[in-house]
Short mmCIF file of C-alpha atoms in Angstrom, two decimals:
data_model
loop_
_atom_site.label_atom_id
_atom_site.label_comp_id
_atom_site.label_asym_id
_atom_site.label_seq_id
_atom_site.Cartn_x
_atom_site.Cartn_y
_atom_site.Cartn_z
CA UNK V 1009 130.93 110.80 93.21
CA UNK V 1010 132.81 112.81 90.66
CA UNK V 1011 130.83 115.91 91.58
CA UNK V 1012 131.52 115.31 95.26
CA UNK V 1013 135.25 115.06 94.62
CA UNK V 1014 135.28 118.19 92.53
CA UNK V 1015 133.38 120.03 95.20
CA UNK V 1016 135.92 119.15 97.88
CA UNK V 1017 138.79 120.13 95.65
CA UNK V 1018 137.10 123.40 94.74
CA UNK V 1019 136.87 124.42 98.39
CA UNK V 1020 140.58 123.92 98.70
CA UNK V 1021 141.40 125.75 95.49
CA UNK V 1022 139.34 128.79 96.39
CA UNK V 1023 140.87 129.01 99.85
CA UNK V 1024 144.37 128.63 98.52
CA UNK V 1025 143.81 131.24 95.79
CA UNK V 1026 142.64 133.66 98.44
CA UNK V 1027 145.39 132.75 100.91
CA UNK V 1028 147.92 134.72 98.87
CA UNK V 1029 145.81 137.70 97.82
CA UNK V 1030 142.42 139.32 98.15
CA UNK V 1031 140.37 138.81 95.05
CA UNK V 1032 137.34 140.12 93.24
CA UNK V 1033 134.74 137.42 92.55
CA UNK V 1034 135.22 137.55 88.79
CA UNK V 1035 138.99 137.14 89.19
CA UNK V 1036 138.47 134.02 91.27
CA UNK V 1037 136.19 132.69 88.57
CA UNK V 1038 138.67 133.48 85.81
CA UNK V 1039 141.47 131.63 87.61
CA UNK V 1040 139.31 128.58 88.23
CA UNK V 1041 138.03 128.58 84.68
CA UNK V 1042 141.55 128.66 83.33
CA UNK V 1043 142.32 125.51 85.24
CA UNK V 1044 139.04 124.02 83.98
CA UNK V 1045 137.82 123.24 87.44
CA UNK V 1046 134.71 125.26 86.88
CA UNK V 1047 132.70 124.88 83.71
CA UNK V 1048 129.79 127.17 84.40
CA UNK V 1049 130.11 130.10 86.76
CA UNK V 1050 126.82 129.64 88.51
CA UNK V 1051 128.19 126.73 90.53
CA UNK V 1052 130.67 128.99 92.26
CA UNK V 1053 128.40 131.50 93.92
CA UNK V 1054 126.71 129.06 96.28
CA UNK V 1055 130.15 127.78 97.20
CA UNK V 1056 131.54 131.22 98.04
CA UNK V 1057 128.46 132.04 100.08
CA UNK V 1058 128.79 128.79 101.97
CA UNK V 1059 132.48 129.35 102.74
CA UNK V 1060 131.68 132.87 103.86
CA UNK V 1061 128.85 131.72 106.11
CA UNK V 1062 131.16 129.10 107.59
CA UNK V 1063 133.51 131.91 108.59
CA UNK V 1064 136.35 130.76 106.37
CA UNK V 1065 136.08 133.75 104.05
CA UNK V 1066 134.96 137.31 104.44
CA UNK V 1067 134.33 140.07 101.95
CA UNK V 1068 134.35 143.83 101.72
CA UNK V 1069 133.01 146.24 99.12
CA UNK V 1070 135.27 148.30 96.94
CA UNK V 1071 134.21 151.08 94.61
CA UNK V 1072 134.79 150.45 90.94
CA UNK V 1073 135.15 152.84 88.01
CA UNK V 1074 133.29 150.54 85.66
CA UNK V 1075 130.13 149.70 87.51
CA UNK V 1076 128.66 148.95 90.89
CA UNK V 1077 130.92 148.35 93.91
CA UNK V 1078 132.77 145.06 93.75
CA UNK V 1079 132.85 142.32 96.30
CA UNK V 1080 136.40 141.45 97.30
CA UNK V 1081 136.98 138.23 99.18
CA UNK V 1082 139.75 137.50 101.65
CA UNK V 1083 140.55 134.52 103.79
CA UNK V 1084 140.04 134.56 107.57
CA UNK V 1085 142.30 133.06 110.25
CA UNK V 1086 139.87 130.15 110.52
CA UNK V 1087 140.10 129.77 106.78
CA UNK V 1088 143.90 129.63 106.90
CA UNK V 1089 143.94 126.84 109.46
CA UNK V 1090 141.18 124.99 107.63
CA UNK V 1091 143.19 125.24 104.43
CA UNK V 1092 146.22 123.83 106.21
CA UNK V 1093 144.18 120.84 107.39
CA UNK V 1094 142.73 120.38 103.93
CA UNK V 1095 146.16 120.41 102.32
CA UNK V 1096 147.46 117.84 104.78
CA UNK V 1097 144.58 115.47 104.17
CA UNK V 1098 144.97 116.08 100.45
CA UNK V 1099 148.60 114.94 100.66
CA UNK V 1100 147.62 111.86 102.66
CA UNK V 1101 144.88 110.92 100.25
CA UNK V 1102 147.12 111.56 97.30
CA UNK V 1103 149.80 109.25 98.66
CA UNK V 1104 147.30 106.58 99.64
CA UNK V 1105 145.68 106.67 96.23
CA UNK V 1106 148.91 106.51 94.27
CA UNK V 1107 150.18 103.67 96.46
CA UNK V 1108 146.98 101.71 95.99
CA UNK V 1109 146.72 102.26 92.27
CA UNK V 1110 150.40 101.36 91.77
CA UNK V 1111 149.88 98.08 93.65
CA UNK V 1112 146.87 97.14 91.58
CA UNK V 1113 148.80 97.77 88.42
CA UNK V 1114 151.57 95.40 89.58
CA UNK V 1115 149.14 92.62 90.42
CA UNK V 1116 147.27 92.78 87.18
CA UNK W 734 110.38 146.95 65.90
CA UNK W 735 110.81 146.15 69.52
CA UNK W 736 110.03 147.93 72.76
CA UNK W 737 112.92 148.65 75.09
CA UNK W 738 112.99 148.62 78.85
CA UNK W 739 115.30 150.37 81.30
CA UNK W 740 116.55 147.97 83.93
CA UNK W 741 118.99 147.78 86.79
CA UNK W 742 120.70 144.42 86.63
CA UNK W 743 122.81 143.91 89.71
CA UNK W 744 123.76 147.59 89.79
CA UNK W 745 124.34 147.94 86.06
CA UNK W 746 121.87 150.28 84.41
CA UNK W 747 120.99 149.16 80.90
CA UNK W 748 118.49 149.54 78.11
CA UNK W 749 117.31 146.13 77.02
CA UNK W 750 114.88 145.13 74.32
CA UNK W 751 111.69 143.43 75.37
CA UNK W 752 112.50 139.95 74.10
CA UNK W 753 115.92 139.99 75.72
CA UNK W 754 114.33 141.18 78.94
CA UNK W 755 111.91 138.31 78.78
CA UNK W 756 114.72 135.77 78.46
CA UNK W 757 116.77 137.31 81.26
CA UNK W 758 113.78 137.51 83.54
CA UNK W 759 112.82 133.87 82.99
CA UNK W 760 116.39 132.80 83.61
CA UNK W 761 116.70 134.66 86.88
CA UNK W 762 113.32 133.35 87.99
CA UNK W 763 114.26 129.74 87.32
CA UNK W 764 117.59 130.22 89.08
CA UNK W 765 115.88 131.71 92.11
CA UNK W 766 113.75 128.59 92.29
CA UNK W 767 116.82 126.44 91.85
CA UNK W 768 118.73 128.03 94.72
CA UNK W 769 115.80 128.46 97.04
CA UNK W 770 116.90 125.52 99.20
CA UNK W 771 120.43 126.87 99.58
CA UNK W 772 121.61 128.76 102.56
CA UNK W 773 121.94 132.43 101.65
CA UNK W 774 119.89 132.07 98.48
CA UNK W 775 119.25 135.78 98.30
CA UNK W 776 122.93 136.63 98.40
CA UNK W 777 123.73 134.04 95.75
CA UNK W 778 121.13 135.56 93.46
CA UNK W 779 122.49 139.06 94.06
CA UNK W 780 125.97 137.91 93.12
CA UNK W 781 124.69 136.20 90.01
CA UNK W 782 122.71 139.26 88.96
CA UNK W 783 125.78 141.44 89.36
CA UNK W 784 127.87 139.04 87.34
CA UNK W 785 125.20 138.79 84.66
CA UNK W 786 125.11 142.58 84.47
CA UNK W 787 128.87 142.65 84.15
CA UNK W 788 128.93 140.00 81.42
CA UNK W 789 126.18 141.66 79.42
CA UNK W 790 127.73 145.07 79.80
CA UNK W 791 131.07 143.78 78.58
CA UNK W 792 129.48 141.99 75.63
CA UNK W 793 127.35 144.98 74.67
CA UNK W 794 130.40 147.19 74.18
CA UNK W 795 129.42 150.45 72.53
CA UNK W 796 125.96 149.38 71.42
CA UNK W 797 123.13 151.20 73.15
CA UNK W 798 120.66 148.37 73.49
CA UNK W 799 121.13 144.93 74.97
CA UNK W 800 119.82 142.23 72.66
CA UNK W 801 118.82 138.63 73.13
CA UNK W 802 122.17 137.23 72.09
CA UNK W 803 123.93 139.21 74.81
CA UNK W 804 121.61 137.65 77.34
CA UNK W 805 121.90 134.15 75.91
CA UNK W 806 125.68 134.32 75.97
CA UNK W 807 125.70 135.53 79.55
CA UNK W 808 123.44 132.60 80.43
CA UNK W 809 125.81 130.20 78.68
CA UNK W 810 128.67 131.48 80.82
CA UNK W 811 126.71 131.38 84.05
CA UNK W 812 125.12 128.03 83.34
CA UNK W 813 121.57 126.81 82.96
CA UNK W 814 119.78 125.42 86.00
CA UNK W 815 120.28 122.01 84.41
CA UNK W 816 124.05 122.41 84.40
CA UNK W 817 124.05 123.76 87.91
CA UNK W 818 122.32 120.62 89.12
CA UNK W 819 125.51 118.64 88.49
CA UNK W 820 127.17 120.03 91.53
CA UNK W 821 124.84 120.23 94.42
CA UNK W 822 126.29 122.38 97.15
CA UNK W 823 123.33 122.15 99.43
CA UNK W 824 124.27 118.84 101.00
CA UNK W 825 124.79 120.42 104.41
CA UNK W 826 121.05 120.37 104.51
CA UNK W 827 119.76 116.77 104.74
CA UNK W 828 119.26 115.58 101.21
CA UNK W 829 115.68 115.52 100.18
CA UNK W 830 114.56 113.13 97.52
CA UNK W 831 114.22 115.29 94.49
CA UNK W 832 111.37 114.57 92.17
CA UNK W 833 112.31 113.35 88.74
CA UNK W 834 110.49 116.29 87.22
CA UNK W 835 113.06 119.03 86.72
CA UNK W 836 112.32 121.75 89.23
CA UNK W 837 112.90 124.58 86.82
CA UNK W 838 109.89 123.91 84.65
CA UNK W 839 107.47 126.68 85.23
CA UNK W 840 104.44 125.74 83.22
CA UNK W 841 103.62 122.92 80.91
CA UNK W 842 100.01 123.75 80.14
CA UNK W 843 99.10 125.34 76.84
CA UNK W 844 97.49 128.70 76.62
CA UNK W 845 95.35 130.03 73.89
CA UNK W 846 96.96 132.81 71.93
CA UNK W 847 96.48 134.24 68.49
CA UNK W 848 99.36 133.32 66.20
CA UNK W 849 100.14 136.56 64.41
CA UNK W 850 102.85 134.98 62.29
CA UNK W 851 100.45 132.56 60.66
CA UNK W 852 97.31 134.57 60.17
CA UNK W 853 94.75 135.13 57.46
CA UNK W 854 92.55 137.55 59.39
CA UNK W 855 93.36 137.69 63.08
CA UNK W 856 95.36 134.53 63.72
CA UNK W 857 92.50 132.97 65.68
CA UNK W 858 92.41 129.72 63.69
CA UNK W 859 96.15 129.17 63.80
CA UNK W 860 96.09 129.86 67.53
CA UNK W 861 93.32 127.31 67.96
CA UNK W 862 95.20 124.73 65.92
CA UNK W 863 98.32 125.22 68.07
CA UNK W 864 96.16 124.86 71.15
CA UNK W 865 94.58 121.62 70.01
CA UNK W 866 97.79 120.27 68.54
CA UNK W 867 96.57 120.25 64.93
CA UNK W 868 99.46 120.48 62.52
CA UNK W 869 97.86 122.62 59.87
CA UNK W 870 95.61 125.53 60.72
CA UNK W 871 93.83 125.10 57.37
CA UNK W 872 91.50 122.44 58.86
CA UNK W 873 90.24 124.81 61.53
CA UNK W 874 89.79 127.46 58.87
CA UNK W 875 87.73 125.10 56.68
CA UNK W 876 85.54 124.19 59.65
CA UNK W 877 85.02 127.86 60.40
CA UNK W 878 84.12 128.65 56.81
CA UNK W 879 81.66 125.74 56.62
CA UNK W 880 80.07 126.70 59.93
CA UNK W 881 79.76 130.28 58.78
CA UNK W 882 78.07 129.18 55.55
CA UNK W 883 75.65 126.91 57.40
CA UNK W 884 74.85 128.90 60.54
CA UNK W 885 76.36 132.32 60.15
CA UNK W 886 76.68 132.75 63.90
CA UNK W 887 80.22 131.37 63.95
CA UNK W 888 81.32 134.62 62.37
CA UNK W 889 80.38 136.28 65.65
CA UNK W 890 82.31 133.59 67.52
CA UNK W 891 85.35 134.42 65.42
CA UNK W 892 85.05 138.13 66.05
CA UNK W 893 84.65 137.58 69.79
CA UNK W 894 87.70 135.31 69.89
CA UNK W 895 89.63 137.87 67.90
CA UNK W 896 88.83 140.44 70.55
CA UNK W 897 89.37 138.43 73.71
CA UNK W 898 92.26 136.11 72.82
CA UNK W 899 95.61 137.87 73.27
CA UNK W 900 98.21 137.71 70.48
CA UNK W 901 101.41 135.76 71.18
CA UNK W 902 103.91 138.60 71.43
CA UNK W 903 106.93 137.40 73.34
CA UNK W 904 109.06 134.27 73.15
CA UNK W 905 107.47 132.84 76.24
CA UNK W 906 103.97 133.53 74.89
CA UNK W 907 104.86 131.49 71.84
CA UNK W 908 106.23 128.67 73.95
CA UNK W 909 103.04 128.66 75.97
CA UNK W 910 101.01 128.64 72.81
CA UNK W 911 102.91 125.60 71.51
CA UNK W 912 102.64 123.91 74.90
CA UNK W 913 106.38 123.78 75.49
CA UNK W 914 107.56 124.29 79.04
CA UNK W 915 108.86 127.82 79.46
CA UNK W 916 112.33 127.02 80.66
CA UNK W 917 115.64 128.55 79.81
CA UNK W 918 116.67 125.73 77.50
CA UNK W 919 113.57 126.06 75.38
CA UNK W 920 113.82 129.82 75.16
CA UNK W 921 117.45 129.52 74.14
CA UNK W 922 116.57 126.82 71.63
CA UNK W 923 113.98 129.04 70.07
CA UNK W 924 116.33 131.97 69.81
CA UNK W 925 118.98 129.81 68.20
CA UNK W 926 116.42 128.54 65.73
CA UNK W 927 115.42 131.99 64.70
CA UNK W 928 119.00 133.13 64.38
CA UNK W 929 119.67 130.19 62.10
CA UNK W 930 116.56 130.87 60.09
CA UNK W 931 117.55 134.43 59.53
CA UNK W 932 121.07 133.55 58.51
CA UNK W 933 119.71 130.97 56.07
CA UNK W 934 117.36 133.56 54.67
CA UNK W 935 120.13 136.06 54.26
CA UNK W 936 122.29 133.51 52.51
CA UNK W 937 119.45 132.52 50.20
CA UNK W 938 118.49 136.01 49.29
CA UNK W 939 121.91 137.54 49.25
CA UNK W 940 122.15 139.87 46.32
CA UNK W 941 118.45 139.88 45.66
CA UNK W 942 116.20 142.62 46.78
CA UNK W 943 114.84 141.57 50.11
CA UNK W 944 113.23 143.23 53.02
CA UNK W 945 115.29 141.03 55.29
CA UNK W 946 118.49 142.71 54.30
CA UNK W 947 118.71 144.65 57.45
CA UNK W 948 120.65 142.38 59.69
CA UNK W 949 119.74 141.96 63.26
CA UNK W 950 122.66 143.00 65.47
CA UNK W 951 122.65 139.46 66.83
CA UNK W 952 123.46 138.14 63.39
CA UNK W 953 126.89 139.73 63.34
CA UNK W 954 127.93 137.85 66.41
CA UNK W 955 126.30 134.56 65.70
CA UNK W 956 129.59 132.79 65.23
CA UNK W 957 130.80 133.72 68.64
CA UNK W 958 128.01 131.98 70.49
CA UNK W 959 129.37 130.13 73.44
CA UNK W 960 127.98 126.66 73.08
CA UNK W 961 130.23 124.85 75.50
CA UNK W 962 128.09 123.10 78.00
CA UNK W 963 124.97 124.45 76.43
CA UNK W 964 122.29 121.83 76.26
CA UNK W 965 121.09 122.62 72.83
CA UNK W 966 121.04 120.22 69.96
CA UNK W 967 119.46 121.08 66.64
CA UNK W 968 118.72 117.45 65.82
CA UNK W 969 116.97 116.52 69.03
CA UNK W 970 113.61 117.59 70.31
CA UNK W 971 110.14 117.19 68.94
CA UNK W 972 110.43 120.58 67.32
CA UNK W 973 111.93 119.00 64.25
CA UNK W 974 108.67 118.22 62.49
CA UNK W 975 106.43 120.99 63.61
CA UNK W 976 106.81 124.40 62.18
CA UNK W 977 109.15 126.61 64.16
CA UNK W 978 107.00 128.70 66.47
CA UNK W 979 109.17 131.66 65.82
CA UNK W 980 109.36 133.58 62.67
CA UNK W 981 111.75 135.84 60.88
CA UNK W 982 109.12 138.56 60.91
CA UNK W 983 110.07 139.27 64.46
CA UNK W 984 113.41 140.42 63.26
CA UNK W 985 112.46 143.19 60.87
#
């Protein structure tokens, strides 16, 4: 259950990170690690591939001075609208949850 | 002394020592198995290889050769297959009942090797004792000596075994010899054990004349090991009682 929740939230976080700028995979990882959403990096690659295959993200290669070409991700139009939906449902859930948990606290 | 290998890890060219190569190779193999059910498994593995190359390259700094600790730290950052199991992203595919046996175990059977770190002549007896799970190789040696005195022909048996049984050279050979599954956790455990052994040795013998004075490069960084989320615990595991299958000799 906890893993499922985190997974849903991760989708949203990645999309919203990429909605403002195009990012190199390692930068995405660094941001998510800072917020402690991702503990080990390996979990992220399947997720990015899945989002890309779903047409929500796309990537392009960019030459790098320090090593092989880097994969830069950017969000697609589909991704933007999906993110909007996600954020709306997130707000709804958030409200519903806080309402419910507040009520239970009162009754206890 | 250690052989080195030239590799291309996700586009990063590097010189890596044989033991480190062994660890990295096992890790990538177990991950490939782990992700095989995922959509786009090949792409995921490519990304991971590139990232691993990047991490190792960054860690290596100005050193020429990649060592085991570089690899182990990269693995700690990327996550062991065990840690990756927590979040299963493959649920778009109908969930199959996974067997309770962890999927990343490659082999559990023992193999007969010669134990070169515990040898009198060729390490045949110690290898046999590891194979049959006998704690002390001295019993096998006694049997061999008695047989040789009585029949004489067992000397030939010994010589033949010496010739045909391969020595346990790499970390995974040693794990196979001890009958431990060759997975990433065990390899990492073994490496940690040997690093600890060496640092103990250095502390013990500090100031005295010792051939172990030459520190392994890994030793200098041993305090920086990333252990967060790393499933290693020195107290747990059956290893406690048996002699560590790895030996400081491998370091000098």
